[in-house]
PDB file of C-alpha atoms in Angstrom:
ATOM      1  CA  UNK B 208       0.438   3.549  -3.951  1.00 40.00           C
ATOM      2  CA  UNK B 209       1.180   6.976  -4.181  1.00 42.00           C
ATOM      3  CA  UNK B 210       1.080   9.643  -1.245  1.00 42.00           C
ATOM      4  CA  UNK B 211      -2.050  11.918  -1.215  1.00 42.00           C
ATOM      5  CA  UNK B 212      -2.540  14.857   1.173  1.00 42.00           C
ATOM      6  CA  UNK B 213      -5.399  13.410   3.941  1.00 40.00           C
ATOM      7  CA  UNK B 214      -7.293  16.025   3.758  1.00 41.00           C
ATOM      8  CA  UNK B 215      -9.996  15.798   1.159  1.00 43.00           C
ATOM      9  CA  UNK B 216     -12.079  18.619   2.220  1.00 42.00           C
ATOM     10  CA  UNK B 217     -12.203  20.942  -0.955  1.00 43.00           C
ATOM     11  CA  UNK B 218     -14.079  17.727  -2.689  1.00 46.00           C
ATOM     12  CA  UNK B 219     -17.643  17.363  -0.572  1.00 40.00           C
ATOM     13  CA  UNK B 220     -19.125  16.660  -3.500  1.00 44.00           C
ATOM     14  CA  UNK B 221     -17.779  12.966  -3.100  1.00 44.00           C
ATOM     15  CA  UNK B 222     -18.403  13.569   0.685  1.00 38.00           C
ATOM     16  CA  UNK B 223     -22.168  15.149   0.260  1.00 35.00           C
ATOM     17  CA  UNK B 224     -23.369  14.647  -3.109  1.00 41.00           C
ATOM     18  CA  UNK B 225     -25.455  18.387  -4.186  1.00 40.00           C
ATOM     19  CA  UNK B 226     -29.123  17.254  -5.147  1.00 38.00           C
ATOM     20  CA  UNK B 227     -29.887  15.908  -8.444  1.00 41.00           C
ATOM     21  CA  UNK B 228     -29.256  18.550 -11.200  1.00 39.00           C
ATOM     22  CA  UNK B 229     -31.487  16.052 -13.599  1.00 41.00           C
ATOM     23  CA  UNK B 230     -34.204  15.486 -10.522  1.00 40.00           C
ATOM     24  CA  UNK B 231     -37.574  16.515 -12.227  1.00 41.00           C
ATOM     25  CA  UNK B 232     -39.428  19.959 -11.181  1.00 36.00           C
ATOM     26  CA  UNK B 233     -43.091  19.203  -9.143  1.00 40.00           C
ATOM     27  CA  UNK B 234     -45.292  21.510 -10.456  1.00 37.00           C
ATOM     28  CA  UNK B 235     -49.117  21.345  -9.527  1.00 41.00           C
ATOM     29  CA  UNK B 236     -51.215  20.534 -12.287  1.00 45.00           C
ATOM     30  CA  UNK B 237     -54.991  20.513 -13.229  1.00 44.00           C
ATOM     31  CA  UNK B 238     -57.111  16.760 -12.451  1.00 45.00           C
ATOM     32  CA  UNK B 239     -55.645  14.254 -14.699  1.00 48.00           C
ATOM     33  CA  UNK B 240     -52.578  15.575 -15.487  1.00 46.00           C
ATOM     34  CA  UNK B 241     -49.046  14.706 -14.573  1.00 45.00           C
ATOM     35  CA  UNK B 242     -47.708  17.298 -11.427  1.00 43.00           C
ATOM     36  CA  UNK B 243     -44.104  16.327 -12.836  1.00 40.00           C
ATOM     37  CA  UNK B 244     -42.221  19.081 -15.509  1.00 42.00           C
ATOM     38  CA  UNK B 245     -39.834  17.778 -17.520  1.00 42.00           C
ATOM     39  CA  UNK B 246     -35.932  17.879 -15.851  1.00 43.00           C
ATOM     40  CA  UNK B 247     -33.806  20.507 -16.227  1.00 42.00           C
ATOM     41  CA  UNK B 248     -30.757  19.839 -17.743  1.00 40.00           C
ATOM     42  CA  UNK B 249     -28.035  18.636 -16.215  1.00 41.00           C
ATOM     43  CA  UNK B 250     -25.328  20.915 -14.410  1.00 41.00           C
ATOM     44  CA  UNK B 251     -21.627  20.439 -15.052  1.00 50.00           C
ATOM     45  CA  UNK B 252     -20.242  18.069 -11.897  1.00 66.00           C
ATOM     46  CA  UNK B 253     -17.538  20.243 -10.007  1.00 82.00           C
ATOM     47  CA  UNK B 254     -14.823  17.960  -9.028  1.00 95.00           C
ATOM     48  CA  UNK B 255     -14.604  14.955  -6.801  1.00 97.00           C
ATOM     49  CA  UNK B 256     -11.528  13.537  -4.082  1.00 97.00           C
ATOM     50  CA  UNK B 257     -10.712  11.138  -6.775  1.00 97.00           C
ATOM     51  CA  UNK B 258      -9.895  14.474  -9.495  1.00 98.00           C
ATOM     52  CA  UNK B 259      -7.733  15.605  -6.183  1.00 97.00           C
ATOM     53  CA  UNK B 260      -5.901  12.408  -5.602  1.00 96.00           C
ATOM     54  CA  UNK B 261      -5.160  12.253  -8.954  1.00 97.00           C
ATOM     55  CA  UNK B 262      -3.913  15.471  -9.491  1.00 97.00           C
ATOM     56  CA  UNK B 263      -1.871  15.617  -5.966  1.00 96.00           C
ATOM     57  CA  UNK B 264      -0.272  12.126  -6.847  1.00 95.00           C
ATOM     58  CA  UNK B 265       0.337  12.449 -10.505  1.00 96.00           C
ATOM     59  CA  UNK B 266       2.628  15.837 -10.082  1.00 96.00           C
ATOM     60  CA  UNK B 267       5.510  13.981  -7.935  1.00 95.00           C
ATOM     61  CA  UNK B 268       5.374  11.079 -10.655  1.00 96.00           C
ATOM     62  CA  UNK B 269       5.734  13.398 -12.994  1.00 96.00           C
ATOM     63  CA  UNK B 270       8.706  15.053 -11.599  1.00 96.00           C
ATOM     64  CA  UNK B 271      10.321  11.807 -11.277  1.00 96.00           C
ATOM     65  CA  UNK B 272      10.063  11.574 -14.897  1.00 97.00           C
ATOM     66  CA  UNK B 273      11.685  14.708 -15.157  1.00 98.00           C
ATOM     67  CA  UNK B 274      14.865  13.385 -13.395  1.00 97.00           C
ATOM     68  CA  UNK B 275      15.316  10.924 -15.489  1.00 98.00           C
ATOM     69  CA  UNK B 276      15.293  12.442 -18.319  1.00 98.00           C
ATOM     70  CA  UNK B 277      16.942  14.736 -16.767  1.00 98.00           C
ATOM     71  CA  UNK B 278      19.948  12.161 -16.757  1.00 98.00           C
ATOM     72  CA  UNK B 279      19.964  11.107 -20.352  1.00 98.00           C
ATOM     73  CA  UNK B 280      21.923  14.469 -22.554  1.00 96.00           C
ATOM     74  CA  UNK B 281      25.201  13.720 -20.046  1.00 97.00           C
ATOM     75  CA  UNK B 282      24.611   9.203 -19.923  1.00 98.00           C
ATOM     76  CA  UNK B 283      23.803   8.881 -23.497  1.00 97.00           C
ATOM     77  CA  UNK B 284      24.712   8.820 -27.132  1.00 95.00           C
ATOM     78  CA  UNK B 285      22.109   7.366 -29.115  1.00 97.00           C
ATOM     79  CA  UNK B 286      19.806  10.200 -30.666  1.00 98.00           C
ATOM     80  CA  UNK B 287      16.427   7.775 -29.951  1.00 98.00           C
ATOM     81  CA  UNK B 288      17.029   7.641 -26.223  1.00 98.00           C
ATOM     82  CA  UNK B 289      17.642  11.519 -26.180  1.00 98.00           C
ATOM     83  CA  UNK B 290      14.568  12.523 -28.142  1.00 98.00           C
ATOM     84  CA  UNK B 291      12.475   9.601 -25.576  1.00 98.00           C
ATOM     85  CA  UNK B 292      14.056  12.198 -23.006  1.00 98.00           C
ATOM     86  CA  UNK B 293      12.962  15.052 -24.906  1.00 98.00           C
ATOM     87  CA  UNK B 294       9.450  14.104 -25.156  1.00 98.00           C
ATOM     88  CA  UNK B 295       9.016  13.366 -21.313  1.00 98.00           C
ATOM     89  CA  UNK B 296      10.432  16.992 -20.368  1.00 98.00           C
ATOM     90  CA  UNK B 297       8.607  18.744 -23.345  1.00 97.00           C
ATOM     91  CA  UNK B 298       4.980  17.164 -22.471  1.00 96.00           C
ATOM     92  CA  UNK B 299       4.940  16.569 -18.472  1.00 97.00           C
ATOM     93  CA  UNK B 300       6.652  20.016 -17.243  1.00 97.00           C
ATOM     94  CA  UNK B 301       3.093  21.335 -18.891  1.00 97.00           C
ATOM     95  CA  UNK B 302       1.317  19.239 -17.292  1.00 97.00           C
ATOM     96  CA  UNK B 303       2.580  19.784 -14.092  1.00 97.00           C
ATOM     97  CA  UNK B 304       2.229  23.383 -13.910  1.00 97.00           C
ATOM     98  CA  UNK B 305      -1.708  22.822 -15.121  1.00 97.00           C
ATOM     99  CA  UNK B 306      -2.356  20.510 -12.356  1.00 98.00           C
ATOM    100  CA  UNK B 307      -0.176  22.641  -9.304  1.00 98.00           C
ATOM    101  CA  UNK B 308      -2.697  25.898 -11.025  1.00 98.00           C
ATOM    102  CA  UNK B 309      -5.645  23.330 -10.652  1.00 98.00           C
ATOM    103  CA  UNK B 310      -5.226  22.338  -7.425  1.00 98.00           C
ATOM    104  CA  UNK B 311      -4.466  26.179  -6.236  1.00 98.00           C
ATOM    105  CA  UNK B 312      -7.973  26.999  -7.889  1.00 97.00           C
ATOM    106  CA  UNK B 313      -9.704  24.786  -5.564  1.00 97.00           C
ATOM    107  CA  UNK B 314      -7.698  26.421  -2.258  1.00 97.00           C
ATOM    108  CA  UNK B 315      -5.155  23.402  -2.021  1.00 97.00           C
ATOM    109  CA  UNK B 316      -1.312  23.294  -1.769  1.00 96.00           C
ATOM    110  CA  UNK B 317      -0.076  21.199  -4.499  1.00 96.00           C
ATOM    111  CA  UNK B 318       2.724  18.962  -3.275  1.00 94.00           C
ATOM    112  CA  UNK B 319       6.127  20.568  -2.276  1.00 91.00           C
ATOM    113  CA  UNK B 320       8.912  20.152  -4.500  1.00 82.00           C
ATOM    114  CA  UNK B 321      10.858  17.443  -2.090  1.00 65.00           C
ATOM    115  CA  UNK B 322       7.710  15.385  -2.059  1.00 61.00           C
ATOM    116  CA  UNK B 323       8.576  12.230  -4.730  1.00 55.00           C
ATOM    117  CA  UNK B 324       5.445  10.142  -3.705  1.00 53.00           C
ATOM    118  CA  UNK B 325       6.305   6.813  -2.977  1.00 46.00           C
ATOM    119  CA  UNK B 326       9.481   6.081  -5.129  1.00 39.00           C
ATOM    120  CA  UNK B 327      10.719   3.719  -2.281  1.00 38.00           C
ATOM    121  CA  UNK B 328       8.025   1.081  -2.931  1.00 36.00           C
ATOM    122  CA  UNK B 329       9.456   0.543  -6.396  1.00 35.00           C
ATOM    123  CA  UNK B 330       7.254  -0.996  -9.317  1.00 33.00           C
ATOM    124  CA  UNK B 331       4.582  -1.240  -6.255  1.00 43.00           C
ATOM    125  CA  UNK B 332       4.232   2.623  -6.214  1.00 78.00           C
ATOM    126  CA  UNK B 333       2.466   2.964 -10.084  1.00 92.00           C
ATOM    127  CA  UNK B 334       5.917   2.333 -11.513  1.00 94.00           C
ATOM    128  CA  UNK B 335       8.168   5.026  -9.604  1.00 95.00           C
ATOM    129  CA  UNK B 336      11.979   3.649  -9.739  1.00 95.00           C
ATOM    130  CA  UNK B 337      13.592   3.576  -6.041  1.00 94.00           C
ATOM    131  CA  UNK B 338      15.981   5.032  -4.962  1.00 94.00           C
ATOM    132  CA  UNK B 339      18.348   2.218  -5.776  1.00 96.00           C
ATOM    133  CA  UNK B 340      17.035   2.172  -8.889  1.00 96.00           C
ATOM    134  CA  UNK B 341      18.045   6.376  -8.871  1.00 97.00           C
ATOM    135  CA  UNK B 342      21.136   5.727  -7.710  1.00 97.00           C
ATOM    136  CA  UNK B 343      22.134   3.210 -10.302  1.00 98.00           C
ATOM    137  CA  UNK B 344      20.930   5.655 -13.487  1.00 98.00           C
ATOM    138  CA  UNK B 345      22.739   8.219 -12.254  1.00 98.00           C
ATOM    139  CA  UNK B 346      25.998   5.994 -12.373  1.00 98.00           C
ATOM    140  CA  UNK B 347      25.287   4.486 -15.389  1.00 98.00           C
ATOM    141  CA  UNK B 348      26.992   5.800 -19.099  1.00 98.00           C
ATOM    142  CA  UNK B 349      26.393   4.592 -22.516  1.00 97.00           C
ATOM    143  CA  UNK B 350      24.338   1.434 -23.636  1.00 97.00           C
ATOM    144  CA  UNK B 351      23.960   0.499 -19.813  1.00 98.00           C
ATOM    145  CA  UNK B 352      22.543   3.607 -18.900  1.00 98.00           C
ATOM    146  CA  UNK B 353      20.064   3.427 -21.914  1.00 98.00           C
ATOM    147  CA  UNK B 354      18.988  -0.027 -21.103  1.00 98.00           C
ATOM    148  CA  UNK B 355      18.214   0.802 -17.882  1.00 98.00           C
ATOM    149  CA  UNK B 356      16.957   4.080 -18.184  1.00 98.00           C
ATOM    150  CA  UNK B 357      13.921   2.963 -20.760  1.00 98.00           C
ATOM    151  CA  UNK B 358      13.329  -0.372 -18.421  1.00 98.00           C
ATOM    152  CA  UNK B 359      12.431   1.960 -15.803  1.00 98.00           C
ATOM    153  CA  UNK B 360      10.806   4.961 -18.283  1.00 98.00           C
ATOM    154  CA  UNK B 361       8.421   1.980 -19.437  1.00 98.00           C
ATOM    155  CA  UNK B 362       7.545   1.263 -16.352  1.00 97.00           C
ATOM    156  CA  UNK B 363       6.829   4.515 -15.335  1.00 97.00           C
ATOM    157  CA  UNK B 364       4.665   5.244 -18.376  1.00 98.00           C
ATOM    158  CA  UNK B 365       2.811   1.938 -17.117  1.00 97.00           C
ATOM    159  CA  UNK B 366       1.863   3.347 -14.092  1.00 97.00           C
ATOM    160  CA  UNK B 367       0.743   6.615 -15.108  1.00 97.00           C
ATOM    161  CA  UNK B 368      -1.544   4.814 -18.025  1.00 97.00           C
ATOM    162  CA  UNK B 369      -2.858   3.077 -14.345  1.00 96.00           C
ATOM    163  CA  UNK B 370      -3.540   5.882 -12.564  1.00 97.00           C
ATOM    164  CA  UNK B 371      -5.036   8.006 -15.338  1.00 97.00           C
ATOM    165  CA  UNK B 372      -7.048   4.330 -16.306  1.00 97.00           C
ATOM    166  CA  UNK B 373      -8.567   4.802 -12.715  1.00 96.00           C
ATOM    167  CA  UNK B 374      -9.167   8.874 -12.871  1.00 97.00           C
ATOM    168  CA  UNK B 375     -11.423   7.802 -15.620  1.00 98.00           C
ATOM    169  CA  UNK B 376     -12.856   5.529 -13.815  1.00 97.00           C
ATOM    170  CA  UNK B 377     -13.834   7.327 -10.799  1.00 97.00           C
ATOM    171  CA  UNK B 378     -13.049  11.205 -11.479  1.00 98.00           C
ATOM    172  CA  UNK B 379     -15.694  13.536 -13.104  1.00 97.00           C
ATOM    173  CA  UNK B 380     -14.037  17.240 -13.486  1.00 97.00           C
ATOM    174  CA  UNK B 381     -13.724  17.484 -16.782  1.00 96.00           C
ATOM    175  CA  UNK B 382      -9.827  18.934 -17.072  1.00 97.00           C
ATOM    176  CA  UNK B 383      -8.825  15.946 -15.288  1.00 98.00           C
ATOM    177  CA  UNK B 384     -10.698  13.719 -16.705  1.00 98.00           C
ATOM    178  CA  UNK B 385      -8.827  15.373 -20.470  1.00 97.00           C
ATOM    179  CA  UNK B 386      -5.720  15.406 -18.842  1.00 97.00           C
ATOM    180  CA  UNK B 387      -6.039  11.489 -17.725  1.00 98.00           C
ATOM    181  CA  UNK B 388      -6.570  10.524 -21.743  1.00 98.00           C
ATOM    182  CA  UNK B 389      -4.157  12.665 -22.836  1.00 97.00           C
ATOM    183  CA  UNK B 390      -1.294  10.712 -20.361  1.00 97.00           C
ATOM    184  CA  UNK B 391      -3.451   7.471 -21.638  1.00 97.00           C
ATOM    185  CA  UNK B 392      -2.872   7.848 -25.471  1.00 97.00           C
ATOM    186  CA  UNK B 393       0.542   9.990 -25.315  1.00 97.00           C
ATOM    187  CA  UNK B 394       2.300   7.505 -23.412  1.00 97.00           C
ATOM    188  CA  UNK B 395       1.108   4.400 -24.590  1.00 98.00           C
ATOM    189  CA  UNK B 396       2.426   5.825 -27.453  1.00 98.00           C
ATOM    190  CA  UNK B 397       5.913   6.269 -25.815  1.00 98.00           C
ATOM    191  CA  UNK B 398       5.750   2.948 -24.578  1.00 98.00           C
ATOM    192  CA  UNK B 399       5.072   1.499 -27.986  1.00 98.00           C
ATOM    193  CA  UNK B 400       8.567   3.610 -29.058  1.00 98.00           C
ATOM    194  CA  UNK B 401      10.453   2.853 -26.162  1.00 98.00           C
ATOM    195  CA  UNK B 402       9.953  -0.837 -26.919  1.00 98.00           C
ATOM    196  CA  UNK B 403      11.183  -0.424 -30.219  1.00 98.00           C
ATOM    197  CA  UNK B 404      14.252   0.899 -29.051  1.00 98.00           C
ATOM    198  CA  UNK B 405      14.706  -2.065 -26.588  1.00 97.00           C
ATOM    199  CA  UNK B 406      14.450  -4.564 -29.706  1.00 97.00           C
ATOM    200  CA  UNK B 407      17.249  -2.261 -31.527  1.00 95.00           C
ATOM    201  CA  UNK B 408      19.671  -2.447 -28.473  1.00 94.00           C
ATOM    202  CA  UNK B 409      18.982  -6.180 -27.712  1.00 89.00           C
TER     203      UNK B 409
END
């Protein structure tokens, strides 16, 4: 699993939930009648520690991402591969920056540049590639580096669609929760592509 900062403090909502925004008004009424108004509508739910731990572990996967594709213009020379590269830089780098500006609006740090989550654990840590796994892209040129480089993008992909699976599960701000389908339908996508590429090479 992915490294979170501990401190969850800037989410009491999960902590201490507010009172009911639904909870109906008491109102006295005359004999016989109900002393119950109707509710008020519901307020917009603020975000929760599972919005945070999203955010705060999705950025470092993300930036893995971004080295590897970083790797691809100078390893490969198929045009599919370098457009799958494309496509990683052009949609996560925004998404980064929204979550690092998210996380600032609620008073938190987002995670340092150096931080790269848990990409020692492997396919344990939501897909990120080890080290190892780094060291052997970086070396790689040609067909070999574009097998390898979408076994491990696919992966990846995989464990972002699991980690934006459980912000939708469990999260309730609502540009999280939007930025969890968008990584949901986008890279399924990708993964459906990056398979098709796979068949081509095999």
């Amino acid at each position: 699993m992915l490294a979170v900062a501990p401190s969850l403090a800037a989410c009491s909502p999960e902590v201490a939930p507010p009172a009911r925004a639904d909870a109906p008004v008491i109102v006295p009424g005359a004999p016989g009648q109900s002393a119950s108004a109707p509710a008020r509508p519901r307020a917009a739910e603020g975000p929760v520690a599972a919005d945070v731990r999203f955010a705060e572990a999705m950025i470092p996967h993300h930036r893995q991402a971004l080295e590897m594709a970083g790797m691809a213009a100078a390893r490969t020379g198929d045009p599919l591969v370098t457009a799958v590269a494309d496509r990683v830089v052009d949609g996560q780098r925004p998404e980064i920056a929204v979550m690092e500006s998210w996380l600032r609006g609620l008073g938190r740090t987002p995670p340092p540049a150096h931080d790269h989550g848990t990409s020692d654990q492997g396919a344990g840590g939501y897909g990120m590639a080890s080290e190892e796994e780094l060291t052997r892209l970086r070396t790689a040129r040609g067909r070999a580096f574009d097998t390898l480089f979408l076994t491990l993008m696919i992966r990846h992909h995989e464990g972002a669609v699991s980690m934006a699976a459980q912000e939708l599960r469990r999260g309730r701000d609502r540009a999280m929760r939007t930025m969890a389908q968008d990584v949901v339908s986008g890279q399924q996508i990708e993964i459906a592509r990056m398979r098709g590429i796979q068949r081509r090479l095999s």
